[in-house]
């Protein structure tokens, strides 16, 4: 028989769509014979060009008839090794379960339902070298079981598969915390029903899990490090450093990207350093390095995962942090008061002003000072703007009045007074940050992107997405500051207008408050020393000299000013006393010497703010392409669905383009040679014990569960012998 003269046995492309969505499934034909009318004689001796074509035919036949297909064998040529010589497909109900698995004496669980009924249905082809095609040797249509109805055919296992497009959609949705079950509902809604999807929700979960296991083939640590290596390729200034323990397990890891480097170069004068827990499967503490940007919002400088919380570990991560930032050190650092952090800071950043979180100090004070008056007095010691001598006097009065000499916590806090009392930290710049609540808030924000017990390879991309959204908020704040103007409300409109043009919206609100206070101030007296002028400012109608502030004015030194209130030194904005001098000197603009660039709209003007396109990963580019095409495809599908002609045109175009695009994808995959799997150079870390973990006794074994029916050990209610005796009772 000449295969070239035979009509096409089965047009795969023309029927592929109908096989997916289940429509017209009973109208499939072979040589003008309906599938349900085919007999062995109709098919024996017929030819298929390829084994794939024969498989496609039988799978289509099986779905049309309503049964599952199982592969029996596929034999290859001894010479070529890649040429299929014979292929046999069976009905999944072929064969019979072995008797020992049905009525085994030692069986505890109930046997699963029987799905094999010795069904003889099969399909076999063999390769004919003379004709260079596959000849049908055997085709049996008899069956020994009930077939699935048409509306049930989408549940047949061998005819279900998750398409790459649906997998890409589910993966993309999962990235933004949309659960697979919700994605599946969306796919069902778009397809017009469950029977038109082509797979079940369990199939989708299995496919996602299979993809996850492929990523973890070399281990979680290696998968995470591979992600980091990919970041290095796409971001030339990306920094990642890790250490391993004696068992070759991942111990500590620090990383930051080029955007963090840019932010640190502009706003890294003050750094908040804090750790959070329960963010990953290994319970490794996650350390955040954060700061305050020109909008007074949080900016992230870097992340670290630690093996423990010892001085050596904190020292390592601080050294990595400073090294990654071109050895630029902050001028101040803020922590929650952890002792190991403090000692590590003294090693890496000796002499750097270290401020304790005021919120934690106040919280500890409340728990240690039960007397409300003593607590109130302590808060005065912390916040009063006084001299160190004034602090000492008030502290001694508090200790003597409330009998706090023997309080160990009070003694410890006195030794640390230089780190929390306003009398000692006044004049130090902390970028308007006094507590680690900014870090606490950032921890809560980051945990919103993390599921409990995530692996490392999932944790790091999730943090990247959280960071991406955080940075987009900064772009929005930049846009609002640059594309809107404030309504002027003070009497010093020239100065106020100038402030609106240079400061961001958030900082401007604080500057405007200082301008507003000028109305209640007067210059009580002044004197000059050559080119330097000295002004004494006090409140209007106030004779209290203790409320008088001294301001030095240097008109020849770029109109520089210094005030005894030290607001400019502490917060970086001109104080009301300085604005009072500007009013006295008839200034219309704020001197540049009193404008701290980190608070201005142009804080990053000297830095490269644009990110080159090659800093975007290939995976991100693919997802972006997929999103664009998906939107375009949805639009075309909507328009085509309005008419039958439009639907036919779009269907034909899809069928024409599918093999072309599939071939392009195969060519692209052949170009990129995937590397061999490594032999776990870095092993996965073990779970660590974090601070606050409850101590459990290692003695004794874990208590066993009792049966809910007979209260004995070794089994549960469903397999209880008493239950079986009750079921056999007449």
XYZ file of C-alpha atoms in Angstrom:
730
model
C 0.000 0.000 0.000
C 1.338 3.408 -1.007
C 1.098 5.699 1.955
C 1.167 8.793 -0.250
C -2.150 7.791 -1.858
C -3.901 7.284 1.446
C -6.128 10.065 2.780
C -4.943 11.599 6.049
C -5.792 9.230 8.845
C -6.132 11.875 11.530
C -5.587 15.598 11.213
C -4.011 16.438 14.575
C -3.980 20.207 14.167
C -7.561 20.535 13.006
C -8.867 18.622 15.995
C -6.455 19.669 18.735
C -8.670 22.457 19.988
C -11.770 20.261 20.118
C -9.857 17.629 22.068
C -8.890 20.218 24.643
C -12.283 21.754 25.232
C -14.355 18.619 24.687
C -16.630 20.034 21.969
C -17.514 17.964 18.870
C -15.787 14.977 20.415
C -18.384 12.504 19.113
C -18.003 13.749 15.541
C -14.365 12.720 15.059
C -13.898 10.372 12.122
C -11.344 8.158 10.470
C -11.768 7.727 6.711
C -15.339 8.983 7.102
C -16.067 6.368 9.779
C -17.144 7.657 13.173
C -14.861 6.646 16.004
C -17.634 4.739 17.768
C -18.167 2.669 14.586
C -14.515 1.724 14.028
C -13.648 -1.983 14.053
C -10.383 -3.926 14.028
C -10.668 -4.556 10.283
C -11.022 -0.827 9.587
C -7.616 -0.055 11.053
C -5.366 -3.110 10.739
C -2.637 -2.555 8.166
C -3.160 1.198 8.055
C -0.130 3.490 8.153
C 1.038 6.424 10.264
C 3.987 8.583 9.296
C 5.308 8.914 12.852
C 4.746 7.231 16.189
C 3.599 10.585 17.572
C 0.834 10.668 14.966
C -0.295 7.155 15.917
C -0.310 8.114 19.608
C -2.332 11.241 18.870
C -4.890 9.197 16.951
C -5.378 6.611 19.709
C -5.569 9.196 22.480
C -8.202 11.071 20.484
C -10.080 7.810 19.899
C -9.918 6.893 23.600
C -11.212 10.273 24.691
C -14.030 10.145 22.166
C -15.043 6.707 23.417
C -14.570 7.531 27.105
C -11.655 5.498 28.475
C -8.132 6.124 29.768
C -4.961 5.089 27.950
C -1.900 3.463 29.491
C 1.419 2.900 27.742
C 2.428 -0.753 27.694
C 5.823 -0.480 25.980
C 7.862 1.463 23.446
C 10.755 -0.482 21.893
C 13.728 1.122 20.183
C 16.113 0.007 17.472
C 19.231 -1.766 18.721
C 21.367 0.093 16.176
C 20.156 3.681 16.333
C 18.806 3.653 19.917
C 16.484 6.572 19.125
C 14.236 4.978 16.466
C 10.992 3.488 17.804
C 10.401 0.039 16.292
C 7.140 -0.866 18.024
C 4.646 0.756 20.322
C 1.649 -0.616 22.225
C -1.040 1.328 24.082
C -3.624 -0.245 26.382
C -6.814 0.730 28.094
C -5.990 1.743 31.668
C -8.467 -0.902 32.885
C -6.337 -3.680 31.355
C -5.150 -6.347 33.796
C -6.274 -7.197 37.306
C -5.058 -6.297 40.768
C -3.191 -9.125 42.504
C -5.239 -11.064 45.027
C -2.798 -10.445 47.882
C -3.486 -6.731 47.613
C -7.228 -7.339 47.725
C -7.630 -9.717 50.664
C -4.311 -9.617 52.458
C -4.501 -10.901 56.042
C -2.185 -8.197 57.346
C -4.003 -5.366 55.576
C -4.757 -2.459 57.911
C -6.066 0.159 55.531
C -9.132 -0.334 53.437
C -8.256 -1.316 49.842
C -8.613 1.340 47.192
C -11.421 1.051 44.694
C -10.787 -1.336 41.802
C -9.995 0.321 38.469
C -8.768 -2.671 36.434
C -11.207 -5.097 34.863
C -9.127 -7.197 32.415
C -10.114 -4.923 29.561
C -8.738 -6.340 26.249
C -8.807 -3.004 24.396
C -5.388 -2.168 22.854
C -3.588 -0.515 19.950
C -0.209 -1.628 18.527
C 1.951 -0.264 15.700
C 5.287 -1.475 14.283
C 7.828 0.296 12.112
C 8.080 -0.814 8.463
C 11.475 0.087 7.026
C 10.399 -0.351 3.381
C 7.522 2.097 3.704
C 9.228 4.288 6.344
C 6.009 4.393 8.331
C 4.237 2.690 11.223
C 1.770 -0.091 10.427
C -1.156 -0.953 12.709
C -0.605 -4.561 13.863
C -3.416 -4.855 16.345
C -6.515 -2.834 17.196
C -9.024 -4.311 19.675
C -12.182 -2.338 20.409
C -13.928 -4.715 22.847
C -14.190 -3.451 26.430
C -15.122 -5.042 29.745
C -16.194 -1.963 31.682
C -18.480 1.033 31.521
C -17.220 3.995 29.504
C -17.213 7.585 30.701
C -19.999 9.832 29.520
C -19.198 12.759 27.240
C -19.576 15.277 30.074
C -17.129 13.190 32.160
C -14.381 12.830 29.548
C -12.405 15.785 30.918
C -11.794 13.748 34.102
C -9.977 10.895 32.331
C -6.410 10.972 33.608
C -4.532 10.305 30.368
C -6.400 13.111 28.612
C -5.630 15.757 31.224
C -2.580 17.983 31.005
C -1.649 21.425 32.292
C -0.654 23.548 29.314
C 2.495 25.685 29.501
C 0.381 28.827 29.186
C -1.727 27.856 32.200
C 1.381 26.921 34.187
C 2.926 30.309 33.368
C -0.273 32.031 34.501
C -0.420 30.080 37.776
C 3.266 30.735 38.463
C 2.840 34.426 37.775
C -0.215 34.564 40.036
C 1.613 32.677 42.779
C 4.359 35.284 42.696
C 1.854 37.931 43.798
C 0.307 35.733 46.525
C -2.694 34.521 44.499
C -3.405 30.915 45.481
C -3.513 28.227 42.761
C -7.131 27.425 43.642
C -8.103 31.013 42.810
C -6.085 30.898 39.596
C -7.879 27.685 38.645
C -11.264 29.339 39.215
C -10.150 32.169 36.935
C -9.104 29.691 34.203
C -12.435 27.864 34.526
C -14.324 31.123 34.217
C -12.399 32.085 31.073
C -12.818 28.617 29.528
C -16.565 28.582 30.104
C -16.728 25.627 32.484
C -14.731 22.870 34.161
C -15.116 20.493 31.213
C -13.375 22.965 28.902
C -10.214 23.448 30.977
C -8.440 20.159 30.248
C -7.136 19.493 33.763
C -8.268 19.440 37.381
C -7.175 21.636 40.258
C -5.168 18.686 41.624
C -3.291 18.498 38.314
C -2.394 22.172 38.653
C -1.102 21.698 42.200
C 0.911 18.652 41.080
C 2.414 20.548 38.146
C 3.430 23.459 40.354
C 4.904 21.046 42.888
C 6.785 19.215 40.126
C 8.243 22.502 38.922
C 9.222 23.341 42.497
C 10.978 19.983 42.873
C 12.896 20.554 39.639
C 14.218 23.809 41.063
C 15.194 22.021 44.286
C 16.950 19.189 42.457
C 20.364 20.402 43.647
C 19.068 21.480 47.059
C 17.475 24.598 48.472
C 20.747 26.372 49.236
C 22.090 25.784 45.721
C 18.797 26.974 44.202
C 18.991 30.177 46.251
C 22.630 30.736 45.298
C 21.811 30.065 41.643
C 19.205 32.821 41.862
C 21.870 35.103 43.319
C 24.287 34.232 40.504
C 21.588 35.132 38.027
C 21.197 38.501 39.740
C 24.930 39.114 39.385
C 24.679 38.549 35.631
C 21.806 41.006 35.193
C 22.921 43.571 37.806
C 26.611 44.433 37.558
C 26.646 46.050 41.027
C 24.748 43.299 42.791
C 26.571 42.071 45.912
C 26.165 38.718 47.638
C 28.453 37.053 50.137
C 27.871 33.844 52.071
C 29.704 31.577 54.479
C 29.505 27.839 55.115
C 29.970 25.781 58.261
C 32.212 22.785 58.863
C 29.598 20.460 57.307
C 29.552 22.506 54.100
C 26.093 23.853 54.919
C 24.990 27.393 54.189
C 25.630 29.418 57.343
C 25.291 33.184 56.766
C 24.359 35.146 53.673
C 24.219 38.888 52.978
C 23.016 40.542 49.765
C 22.013 43.887 48.316
C 21.339 45.165 44.796
C 22.471 48.267 42.883
C 19.395 50.252 43.954
C 20.279 49.673 47.597
C 23.811 50.892 46.889
C 22.376 54.037 45.298
C 20.017 54.632 48.226
C 22.810 54.098 50.738
C 25.086 56.581 48.965
C 22.309 59.191 49.341
C 20.643 58.248 52.639
C 23.087 55.927 54.395
C 24.125 58.441 57.041
C 21.858 56.730 59.595
C 21.201 52.972 59.579
C 18.639 50.926 61.488
C 19.831 47.410 62.219
C 17.282 44.815 63.347
C 16.394 41.134 62.987
C 13.113 39.293 62.614
C 12.119 35.668 62.990
C 9.823 32.970 61.552
C 10.375 34.020 57.949
C 11.759 30.766 56.540
C 11.794 26.994 56.847
C 15.131 26.925 58.697
C 14.127 29.613 61.229
C 17.178 31.621 60.270
C 16.955 35.199 61.600
C 16.390 37.674 58.779
C 18.355 40.886 59.313
C 17.237 44.128 57.694
C 19.398 47.199 57.143
C 17.047 50.133 56.613
C 17.107 53.915 56.655
C 15.031 57.000 55.945
C 14.923 58.572 52.476
C 14.115 62.132 51.384
C 10.378 61.446 51.768
C 10.830 60.279 55.384
C 9.775 56.823 54.208
C 11.692 53.599 54.679
C 14.424 52.522 52.305
C 16.139 49.125 52.454
C 19.923 48.902 52.221
C 20.341 45.133 52.429
C 19.274 41.755 53.815
C 21.035 38.985 55.665
C 20.189 35.459 56.795
C 22.143 34.314 59.844
C 22.960 30.940 61.352
C 22.795 32.325 64.911
C 22.876 35.588 66.844
C 26.351 35.585 68.319
C 28.816 38.470 68.373
C 30.918 36.771 65.693
C 27.934 36.395 63.353
C 26.780 39.990 63.793
C 30.366 41.143 63.292
C 30.544 39.186 60.023
C 27.308 40.629 58.659
C 28.263 44.203 59.609
C 31.628 43.800 57.889
C 29.904 42.460 54.758
C 27.458 45.362 54.837
C 30.194 48.009 55.057
C 32.295 46.221 52.432
C 29.362 46.096 50.001
C 28.847 49.855 50.374
C 32.380 50.707 49.201
C 33.514 50.927 52.842
C 31.333 53.982 53.502
C 30.382 53.936 57.184
C 27.227 55.484 58.661
C 27.510 58.459 60.999
C 24.958 56.919 63.395
C 23.284 53.567 63.981
C 20.074 52.602 65.747
C 19.209 49.213 67.329
C 16.717 47.750 69.799
C 19.350 47.402 72.507
C 20.437 43.816 71.864
C 23.719 43.261 73.700
C 25.356 41.108 71.002
C 24.506 43.741 68.387
C 26.043 46.440 70.572
C 29.316 44.568 70.994
C 29.508 43.780 67.265
C 28.948 47.473 66.450
C 31.792 48.427 68.780
C 34.081 46.054 66.864
C 33.124 47.086 63.313
C 32.079 50.724 63.875
C 34.109 52.000 66.827
C 33.150 55.532 67.819
C 29.946 55.520 65.756
C 27.061 57.089 67.743
C 24.759 54.260 68.773
C 21.191 55.183 69.686
C 18.854 52.764 71.455
C 15.267 52.500 70.282
C 13.187 54.832 72.464
C 10.122 52.613 72.071
C 11.945 49.598 73.510
C 13.429 51.727 76.296
C 9.976 53.030 77.260
C 8.486 49.524 77.088
C 11.174 48.111 79.383
C 10.805 51.073 81.729
C 7.088 50.372 82.087
C 7.758 46.726 82.993
C 10.527 47.537 85.518
C 9.086 50.692 87.088
C 5.666 49.779 88.427
C 5.278 53.132 90.175
C 3.572 55.484 87.700
C 5.338 58.536 89.101
C 8.727 56.838 88.836
C 7.953 55.857 85.243
C 6.877 59.424 84.425
C 10.088 60.776 85.931
C 12.150 58.309 83.887
C 10.433 59.499 80.693
C 11.335 63.096 81.630
C 14.952 61.999 81.999
C 14.826 60.457 78.534
C 13.116 63.298 76.631
C 13.914 66.549 78.453
C 16.133 68.894 76.434
C 18.627 69.658 79.151
C 22.360 69.555 79.746
C 24.236 66.448 80.932
C 24.528 68.080 84.367
C 20.787 68.700 84.380
C 20.198 65.049 83.533
C 22.473 63.904 86.368
C 20.604 66.081 88.847
C 17.188 64.848 87.747
C 18.328 61.220 87.657
C 19.712 61.369 91.198
C 16.497 62.973 92.416
C 14.464 60.171 90.808
C 16.638 57.410 92.290
C 16.558 58.931 95.776
C 12.854 59.790 95.745
C 11.618 56.358 94.642
C 14.344 54.209 96.189
C 15.760 52.783 92.963
C 19.341 52.263 94.193
C 19.052 48.467 94.176
C 17.272 48.189 90.829
C 19.685 46.375 88.486
C 17.790 47.551 85.403
C 17.996 51.193 86.537
C 21.743 50.835 87.117
C 22.210 49.242 83.687
C 20.222 52.007 81.954
C 22.275 54.670 83.711
C 25.451 53.095 82.325
C 23.887 53.295 78.826
C 22.551 56.857 79.258
C 24.693 58.164 76.391
C 22.698 55.958 74.008
C 19.136 56.983 74.890
C 18.930 60.220 76.933
C 18.187 63.391 74.934
C 20.662 65.323 77.077
C 23.529 63.249 75.635
C 22.378 62.529 72.077
C 21.214 66.084 71.375
C 23.211 67.496 68.487
C 23.663 64.107 66.798
C 21.903 63.580 63.471
C 19.530 60.593 63.386
C 17.442 61.509 60.291
C 14.303 62.000 62.397
C 14.460 58.365 63.552
C 14.261 57.587 67.258
C 12.987 54.009 67.338
C 13.249 50.774 65.414
C 9.504 50.872 64.802
C 10.457 51.661 61.217
C 12.205 48.278 61.162
C 9.292 46.612 62.941
C 6.919 48.014 60.342
C 9.225 46.860 57.562
C 9.325 43.378 59.114
C 5.532 43.229 59.061
C 5.524 44.518 55.480
C 8.021 41.882 54.342
C 6.172 39.071 56.126
C 3.105 40.003 54.101
C 4.972 38.595 51.090
C 6.124 35.438 52.852
C 4.336 32.238 53.745
C 5.191 30.358 56.899
C 8.140 28.032 56.466
C 9.152 29.054 52.940
C 12.345 27.681 51.446
C 15.275 29.965 50.703
C 14.768 29.862 46.937
C 11.224 31.192 47.538
C 12.164 33.662 50.266
C 14.660 35.724 48.278
C 12.456 36.387 45.196
C 9.568 37.221 47.549
C 11.741 39.829 49.273
C 12.662 41.206 45.847
C 8.986 41.626 44.979
C 8.293 43.343 48.294
C 11.231 45.646 47.633
C 9.971 46.375 44.130
C 6.611 47.519 45.465
C 8.268 49.599 48.181
C 10.424 51.373 45.605
C 7.420 52.011 43.397
C 5.889 53.939 46.295
C 8.995 56.144 46.315
C 8.491 56.806 42.592
C 4.893 57.806 43.348
C 6.077 60.160 46.101
C 8.637 61.687 43.720
C 5.903 62.213 41.142
C 3.584 63.927 43.612
C 6.357 66.181 44.922
C 7.493 67.212 41.444
C 4.095 67.636 39.827
C 2.095 69.556 42.411
C 2.486 72.725 44.485
C 1.466 73.578 48.023
C -0.945 76.345 48.931
C 1.042 78.956 50.892
C -0.415 79.495 54.375
C 2.249 81.365 56.387
C 3.072 85.071 56.429
C 6.610 84.487 55.141
C 5.415 83.490 51.687
C 8.741 83.998 49.893
C 10.560 81.669 52.255
C 7.652 79.227 52.280
C 7.505 79.188 48.470
C 11.234 78.560 48.246
C 10.849 75.681 50.702
C 8.162 74.110 48.499
C 10.512 74.134 45.506
C 13.441 72.406 47.207
C 12.044 70.077 49.891
C 9.905 66.994 49.332
C 6.305 67.113 50.503
C 6.907 65.183 53.734
C 9.885 67.288 54.796
C 8.209 70.528 53.734
C 5.389 69.974 56.242
C 7.942 69.995 59.068
C 9.704 73.045 57.616
C 6.411 74.914 57.350
C 5.704 74.282 61.042
C 8.996 76.004 61.882
C 8.096 78.962 59.629
C 4.694 79.152 61.323
C 6.301 79.482 64.768
C 8.118 82.666 63.736
C 4.981 84.682 64.483
C 5.383 84.040 68.218
C 9.124 84.884 68.333
C 11.002 88.130 68.835
C 14.672 89.081 68.746
C 15.197 90.253 72.311
C 18.753 91.478 71.736
C 21.674 91.145 69.361
C 25.378 91.923 69.100
C 28.092 91.734 66.456
C 31.681 90.494 66.446
C 33.143 91.658 63.171
C 31.355 89.745 60.410
C 29.589 87.442 62.881
C 26.237 88.441 64.341
C 24.738 87.019 67.513
C 20.951 87.033 67.979
C 18.985 86.149 71.101
C 15.506 84.871 70.303
C 12.683 84.417 72.791
C 8.928 84.063 72.797
C 6.762 87.137 72.494
C 5.610 88.500 75.883
C 7.881 86.132 77.794
C 10.407 87.263 80.383
C 11.817 83.796 81.037
C 15.458 83.907 79.937
C 15.645 80.109 80.126
C 13.540 80.003 76.955
C 15.982 82.261 75.130
C 17.941 80.727 72.253
C 21.197 81.964 70.799
C 21.742 82.022 67.038
C 25.069 82.753 65.329
C 24.781 84.266 61.871
C 27.712 84.309 59.394
C 26.576 86.416 56.407
C 29.926 86.116 54.606
C 30.075 82.340 55.079
C 27.188 81.538 52.728
C 24.743 82.960 55.313
C 25.487 80.056 57.618
C 23.661 79.886 60.963
C 24.059 77.912 64.166
C 21.390 77.774 66.869
C 21.571 76.616 70.459
C 18.363 74.555 70.011
C 20.410 72.189 67.754
C 17.353 71.318 65.643
C 19.344 71.670 62.421
C 22.098 69.396 63.737
C 19.573 66.785 64.972
C 16.987 66.778 62.178
C 18.614 68.619 59.281
C 15.966 71.345 58.824
C 16.197 75.066 59.761
C 14.604 75.882 63.107
C 12.085 78.652 63.794
C 14.854 80.791 65.335
C 16.789 80.668 62.058
C 13.689 81.637 60.095
C 13.253 84.530 62.516
C 16.743 85.750 61.607
C 15.938 85.330 57.890
C 12.884 87.515 58.397
C 14.992 90.075 60.265
C 17.531 90.103 57.422
C 14.769 90.319 54.740
C 15.851 87.105 53.042
C 13.567 85.709 50.326
C 15.270 82.323 50.017
C 16.623 79.776 52.458
C 20.455 79.857 52.395
C 21.966 76.806 50.718
C 24.085 76.222 53.829
C 20.847 75.414 55.681
C 19.520 73.003 53.061
C 20.494 69.394 53.711
C 20.509 67.704 50.319
C 19.209 64.376 51.651
C 15.838 66.071 52.324
C 15.495 67.716 48.911
C 13.737 66.662 45.734
C 17.120 66.433 44.025
C 18.689 64.132 46.627
C 19.642 61.619 43.915
C 20.444 64.118 41.174
C 24.174 63.367 41.233
C 23.578 59.621 41.056
C 22.547 57.380 38.194
C 18.883 56.665 38.889
C 17.969 54.835 35.706
C 18.390 51.065 35.579
C 19.801 49.639 32.326
C 17.632 47.112 30.534
C 20.273 44.432 30.910
C 19.648 44.513 34.663
C 16.315 42.762 34.077
C 16.403 38.970 34.263
C 15.398 36.810 31.309
C 12.609 35.293 33.382
C 11.212 38.751 34.175
C 11.371 39.683 30.480
C 9.508 36.483 29.563
C 6.790 37.220 32.114
C 6.488 40.777 30.778
C 6.116 39.470 27.226
C 3.573 36.922 28.377
C 1.566 39.632 30.142
C 1.525 41.881 27.070
C 0.539 39.060 24.720
C -2.069 37.796 27.157
C -3.735 41.214 27.244
C -3.647 41.426 23.442
C -4.979 37.872 23.112
C -7.826 38.609 25.517
C -8.785 41.670 23.499
C -8.760 39.730 20.207
C -10.700 36.857 21.776
C -13.338 39.273 23.045
C -13.754 40.884 19.620
C -13.761 37.550 17.764
C -16.334 35.999 20.098
C -18.939 38.559 19.022
C -19.399 36.875 15.623
C -19.124 33.340 14.294
C -16.984 34.544 11.385
C -14.590 36.261 13.767
C -14.344 33.135 15.922
C -13.511 30.982 12.883
C -10.877 33.453 11.647
C -9.131 33.631 15.029
C -9.271 29.846 15.500
C -7.658 29.309 12.108
C -4.934 31.851 12.909
C -4.223 30.185 16.240
C -3.903 26.786 14.527
C -1.614 28.253 11.883
C 0.646 30.020 14.378
C 0.894 27.267 17.011
C 3.373 24.978 15.145
C 5.426 28.003 14.038
C 5.766 29.373 17.578
C 6.385 25.908 19.021
C 9.251 25.406 16.566
C 10.754 28.799 17.496
C 10.603 27.875 21.174
C 12.333 24.537 20.517
C 15.102 26.308 18.599
C 15.583 28.763 21.457
C 15.807 25.955 24.013
C 18.413 24.170 21.868
C 20.565 27.320 21.856
C 20.656 27.548 25.643
C 22.421 24.472 26.943
C 21.374 23.799 30.504
C 24.299 23.127 32.861
C 24.705 19.800 34.566
C 23.351 19.595 38.071
C 26.015 20.220 40.648
C 26.770 17.825 43.462
C 25.494 20.026 46.281
C 28.573 22.179 46.721
C 26.682 24.065 49.413
C 24.341 21.907 51.459
C 21.033 23.062 52.871
C 21.232 24.632 56.333
C 19.793 22.977 59.392
C 17.117 24.533 61.562
C 18.517 26.951 64.098
C 17.310 27.785 67.575
C 16.367 31.450 67.705
C 16.063 33.727 70.698
C 12.874 33.182 72.600
C 12.523 29.544 71.523
C 11.058 27.503 74.336
C 13.384 24.944 75.877
C 12.094 21.402 75.513
C 13.409 18.441 77.422
C 15.450 15.949 75.427
C 14.608 13.178 77.917
C 11.727 10.863 77.250
C 9.989 10.015 74.027
C 7.205 11.885 72.348
C 3.780 10.839 73.620
C 1.909 8.526 71.259
C -1.590 9.176 70.033
C -4.406 7.038 71.417
C -7.218 5.511 69.420
C -10.373 7.549 69.855
C -12.501 4.401 70.152
C -10.670 1.882 72.339
C -8.092 4.342 73.823
C -5.197 1.972 73.025
C -1.963 2.843 71.246
C -0.692 1.815 67.805
C -3.681 2.640 65.639
C -6.427 5.200 65.052
C -10.215 5.115 64.998
C -10.612 4.214 61.252
C -8.475 1.057 61.675
C -9.573 0.107 65.194
C -10.201 -3.675 65.639
C -13.260 -2.901 67.783
C -14.777 -0.981 64.896
C -14.238 -3.951 62.582
C -15.873 -6.301 65.121
C -18.830 -3.927 65.336
C -19.185 -3.870 61.561
C -19.247 -7.677 61.424
C -21.889 -7.904 64.165
C -25.296 -9.113 62.896
